[in-house]
Amino acid sequence: MYTEIILAGFGGQGVLLIGKLLAYAGMRAGREVTWMPAYGPEMRGGTCNCTVVLSDAPIGSPITKSPHGLIALNLPSLDKFEDTVRPDGVIVVNTSLINRLPRRTDVHVVSVAANEVAIECGSAKAANMVALGAYLGASGVAEPEQIKTIIAETFGSKPALVTVNQAALSRGYAAGQAQVGAAARG
Amino acid sequence: MTVLVEKDRCKGCGLCVNACPTHVLAMSREINAKGYFYPLVEHADQCNACRHCAVVCPDVAIQVEHKGKATARPEALLDIAMHYCPGCTHGVIHRLVAEAMDALHIRERAVGVAPVGCSVLAYDYFNCDMHEASHGRAMAVATGIKRGRPNLIVFTYQGDGDLASIGMAETIHTANRGEKVTVIFVNNAIYGMTGGQMAPTTLPGQVASTSPAGRDVALAGYPIRVVELLKELKTPAYLARVSMHEPKAILQARKVIRTAFQHQVESTCFSLVEVLSTCPTGWGLQPTEACGWLAEHMIPYYPLGEFKTPEQGVVKETER
Amino acid sequence: MAKKLMKGCEAIGEAAIQAGCRLFFGYPITPQNEIPEYLSARMPAVGGTFVQAESEVAASNMLYGAAGAGCRCFTSSSGPGISLMQEAISYMAGAELPVVIVNIMRGGPGLGGILPSQSDYLQAVKGGGHGDYRLLVLAPSTVQEAADLVQEAFDLADQYRNPVMVLGDGLIGQMMEPVEFTKSIRPEDLPAKPWATTGAKGRKPNVINSLYLEGAKLEAHNWALAKKYEAMTRDVCRYEAWHLEREVDVLFIAYGTVARICKSAIALLAEHGVTAGLFRPITLFPYPGEVLAQAAERAKHLLVTELSTGQMIEDARYHLGKHRPVHFYGRVGGMIMAPEELVTKALTLVGRQV
């Protein structure tokens, strides 16, 4: 397996965090992993993205021009990265903040109103978890239970947050499975 | 009166809504092109033309027209979207400096020296010649420009790391030599651009990324009061401290900054204005909360006022 | 100890702690801020000391002081800050003090940019500061290697009584990878330094100094330093030879994170039926030039690739001689080459249609 994923949104949406969760899950599953944030000047009060690579063999470059997956939490992120995704790749679109769907027809799209779903689960801040869940459901790149365990460890001191985030992840996962799921995995 | 909001310039900081005394403005429910919520003019009939909304806006996104007179972007400030975080008062300070340049008609012979810090890109925003300096050395660069061409109006625009940490030697010696330059010192008690580290101006107990348990004065000493430090030098100077936390303070700052530049125009002395500024991102606060934090925590330690003038020398505490 | 996912900068900070270092002096500069930030919490937690100095000039002189007092200590910075440290580094080399200096390279020159680069190679290996001295320079390629080399750097610094530089870049500083720390040294287990300024009770005073006003004495001192660097060259040269057991069409010559990008390119080239290998210097000073020359004999085409306009290539060319072309592919300004770009360049070299 060799999968490159770009996670993108604006600063404060928790994009870097979900990238780290994905990397942790990969590491726990015995994979080689890298997590690389874009830390350039666009970070200050602006867009934010990170690249996660999950692999069975040692990883060369931690960044990519053609990811297998894209999680886009806001419109500028979709605008910036849509065309870089490989054919047959997966794009997760947060329709709460993105008012268009991908123009490409050769990728698998999960569209989910992540902010609204997150609010239903208990907090708008969990939109990132919804999007991550959607990506997992569509790509099968990690099991949601692995991520849920890490969520429990990460937010251990605040049980309410654990519940909210795990619920958000599950809702997203369901959407990812329903909309893409088996089709993407062939 | 008409209040005009250019919604796509807005970063959703909410300072205008907070500043309006008659609740003319309210935040929208829809996002603008940049993804921010923006202010709507909900109760135009309640406007009393105080212009506080235009005064506090860091992004020059609001103009107020009343009886034929309108607020406007100063000519010395280019029409370029500034990169500062939502609610950061750098934008307001830039506007005040530009207004001073316009009022004194000095734009065309002004040269600004930009620092290393959040305002590193200041050279993109001011409509005058600009020179980039390495971290802390802006006053040395300014000295070179002013000594080379004394008819130029030379100003530096520096943060607390630049001016009070790495540049401290240059700060003291430039003031001590009495270089006829004007220094705008932005004190937000933290390092912004590099991600929120402790600054020489960080308050005791204040959490920063290199003082995770709060500034411990036993290890890091007390915060430095630059204006108080410099006033002890014998060389005449104009030294003042102002704040950005509310419209009244901003309007006072506008006068003080103009006075500072006026001294250079008249070749009187070295002038420095310390401007207490917010850093919502570094402090982990919403913009309006940040203004409150500044008033509550910074002003008691960094009192406002004119501390030294060439006419009076050091101003007595009771007369500031 | 289980593997942890850590940022390169944090792993470097932790590695210093595991090496028994309890003193850090530094100053904020992107992209290495996580080193002082991490240590501002971790040093006090292990009874160590963290100081955010007023500038890199101050930090490097604090280092000079602490090292002279026999303490294991280190600093980190990036290009502009390392430039400020050059005077103190020269003093430390002249006074033969062990210190570790980490440079997380960014774009230059001047204020440059904050994105990764390898544009401080010449500054690191050819001096940087004034006078006849050299730094031992190590270049890691992964976060694990960064941790391992930082730990080892302290021992090498003590062994040679010389500053050691660990040269990273924004990529390795900011990325997270699994890392484990297998070796842990306690400060109390470190051997004493009889030459240090620990207090002259019961012995003649020690003086930490690099001033030799008499010509003959300064000359003797300089030749002694030169001998030390010859010993380093004999004993410490390190490199990685990747897929070089056989003859190859293309030999990539690269160090640091660029070397791992080459590995991706080598895998892609195999799909094109082009054989390629990598020679990766790990010590940049001393440069493993003789081994490189031997490896080059088994390659048809030589390609140096760096995040610079061409710095390490000067050392490569010196050892590879004038008889054959050494090609170059560089990206600068913080732009990073994709493996596909290296593939294209390699295919061009071997005469394939691209």
JSON list of C-alpha atoms in Angstrom, two decimals, chain B residues 115-116 120 132-135 137 161-162 164-167 191 193-199 208-212, chain C residues 27-30 33-34 36-38 40-41 44 49-57 84 106 110-112 114:
[
{"chain": "B", "resi": 115, "resn": "PRO", "atom": "CA", "xyz": [11.16, 44.76, 10.43]},
{"chain": "B", "resi": 116, "resn": "VAL", "atom": "CA", "xyz": [11.20, 40.99, 10.74]},
{"chain": "B", "resi": 120, "resn": "VAL", "atom": "CA", "xyz": [7.64, 42.05, 7.62]},
{"chain": "B", "resi": 132, "resn": "GLU", "atom": "CA", "xyz": [13.67, 45.86, 4.55]},
{"chain": "B", "resi": 133, "resn": "ALA", "atom": "CA", "xyz": [15.91, 45.40, 7.57]},
{"chain": "B", "resi": 134, "resn": "SER", "atom": "CA", "xyz": [17.27, 42.25, 9.18]},
{"chain": "B", "resi": 135, "resn": "HIS", "atom": "CA", "xyz": [15.79, 41.30, 12.53]},
{"chain": "B", "resi": 137, "resn": "ARG", "atom": "CA", "xyz": [18.43, 46.32, 12.91]},
{"chain": "B", "resi": 161, "resn": "GLY", "atom": "CA", "xyz": [11.07, 41.09, 19.39]},
{"chain": "B", "resi": 162, "resn": "ASP", "atom": "CA", "xyz": [12.63, 43.31, 16.77]},
{"chain": "B", "resi": 164, "resn": "ALA", "atom": "CA", "xyz": [13.22, 45.20, 22.46]},
{"chain": "B", "resi": 165, "resn": "SER", "atom": "CA", "xyz": [14.99, 41.87, 22.13]},
{"chain": "B", "resi": 166, "resn": "ILE", "atom": "CA", "xyz": [17.51, 41.43, 19.35]},
{"chain": "B", "resi": 167, "resn": "GLY", "atom": "CA", "xyz": [17.52, 45.12, 18.45]},
{"chain": "B", "resi": 191, "resn": "TYR", "atom": "CA", "xyz": [6.12, 37.01, 19.11]},
{"chain": "B", "resi": 193, "resn": "MET", "atom": "CA", "xyz": [4.96, 35.73, 13.16]},
{"chain": "B", "resi": 194, "resn": "THR", "atom": "CA", "xyz": [7.08, 32.90, 14.55]},
{"chain": "B", "resi": 195, "resn": "GLY", "atom": "CA", "xyz": [4.14, 31.34, 16.38]},
{"chain": "B", "resi": 196, "resn": "GLY", "atom": "CA", "xyz": [3.59, 32.90, 19.80]},
{"chain": "B", "resi": 197, "resn": "GLN", "atom": "CA", "xyz": [6.85, 32.74, 21.74]},
{"chain": "B", "resi": 198, "resn": "MET", "atom": "CA", "xyz": [7.56, 34.87, 24.81]},
{"chain": "B", "resi": 199, "resn": "ALA", "atom": "CA", "xyz": [8.70, 38.42, 24.09]},
{"chain": "B", "resi": 208, "resn": "ALA", "atom": "CA", "xyz": [3.44, 31.76, 25.52]},
{"chain": "B", "resi": 209, "resn": "SER", "atom": "CA", "xyz": [4.90, 28.90, 23.54]},
{"chain": "B", "resi": 210, "resn": "THR", "atom": "CA", "xyz": [8.30, 29.26, 25.21]},
{"chain": "B", "resi": 211, "resn": "SER", "atom": "CA", "xyz": [6.81, 30.06, 28.60]},
{"chain": "B", "resi": 212, "resn": "PRO", "atom": "CA", "xyz": [4.24, 27.27, 28.66]},
{"chain": "C", "resi": 27, "resn": "TYR", "atom": "CA", "xyz": [16.00, 32.30, 19.81]},
{"chain": "C", "resi": 28, "resn": "PRO", "atom": "CA", "xyz": [12.84, 32.00, 17.72]},
{"chain": "C", "resi": 29, "resn": "ILE", "atom": "CA", "xyz": [13.24, 31.68, 13.95]},
{"chain": "C", "resi": 30, "resn": "THR", "atom": "CA", "xyz": [11.09, 29.73, 11.52]},
{"chain": "C", "resi": 33, "resn": "ASN", "atom": "CA", "xyz": [10.69, 27.20, 16.58]},
{"chain": "C", "resi": 34, "resn": "GLU", "atom": "CA", "xyz": [9.48, 23.87, 17.82]},
{"chain": "C", "resi": 36, "resn": "PRO", "atom": "CA", "xyz": [12.95, 25.97, 21.75]},
{"chain": "C", "resi": 37, "resn": "GLU", "atom": "CA", "xyz": [9.22, 25.53, 22.32]},
{"chain": "C", "resi": 38, "resn": "TYR", "atom": "CA", "xyz": [9.59, 21.82, 23.07]},
{"chain": "C", "resi": 40, "resn": "SER", "atom": "CA", "xyz": [10.98, 25.29, 27.21]},
{"chain": "C", "resi": 41, "resn": "ALA", "atom": "CA", "xyz": [8.77, 22.62, 28.78]},
{"chain": "C", "resi": 44, "resn": "PRO", "atom": "CA", "xyz": [12.77, 22.22, 33.28]},
{"chain": "C", "resi": 49, "resn": "THR", "atom": "CA", "xyz": [17.83, 24.94, 31.85]},
{"chain": "C", "resi": 50, "resn": "PHE", "atom": "CA", "xyz": [16.21, 26.64, 28.91]},
{"chain": "C", "resi": 51, "resn": "VAL", "atom": "CA", "xyz": [17.05, 30.22, 27.98]},
{"chain": "C", "resi": 52, "resn": "GLN", "atom": "CA", "xyz": [15.41, 32.21, 25.21]},
{"chain": "C", "resi": 53, "resn": "ALA", "atom": "CA", "xyz": [18.21, 34.67, 24.59]},
{"chain": "C", "resi": 54, "resn": "GLU", "atom": "CA", "xyz": [17.75, 38.19, 23.28]},
{"chain": "C", "resi": 55, "resn": "SER", "atom": "CA", "xyz": [19.31, 37.21, 19.97]},
{"chain": "C", "resi": 56, "resn": "GLU", "atom": "CA", "xyz": [21.38, 34.53, 18.27]},
{"chain": "C", "resi": 57, "resn": "VAL", "atom": "CA", "xyz": [24.51, 36.54, 18.96]},
{"chain": "C", "resi": 84, "resn": "LEU", "atom": "CA", "xyz": [24.77, 35.80, 13.49]},
{"chain": "C", "resi": 106, "resn": "ARG", "atom": "CA", "xyz": [15.46, 27.80, 4.98]},
{"chain": "C", "resi": 110, "resn": "GLY", "atom": "CA", "xyz": [19.11, 37.58, 3.27]},
{"chain": "C", "resi": 111, "resn": "LEU", "atom": "CA", "xyz": [15.68, 37.18, 4.81]},
{"chain": "C", "resi": 112, "resn": "GLY", "atom": "CA", "xyz": [14.97, 34.75, 1.97]},
{"chain": "C", "resi": 114, "resn": "ILE", "atom": "CA", "xyz": [10.87, 30.13, 5.51]}
]
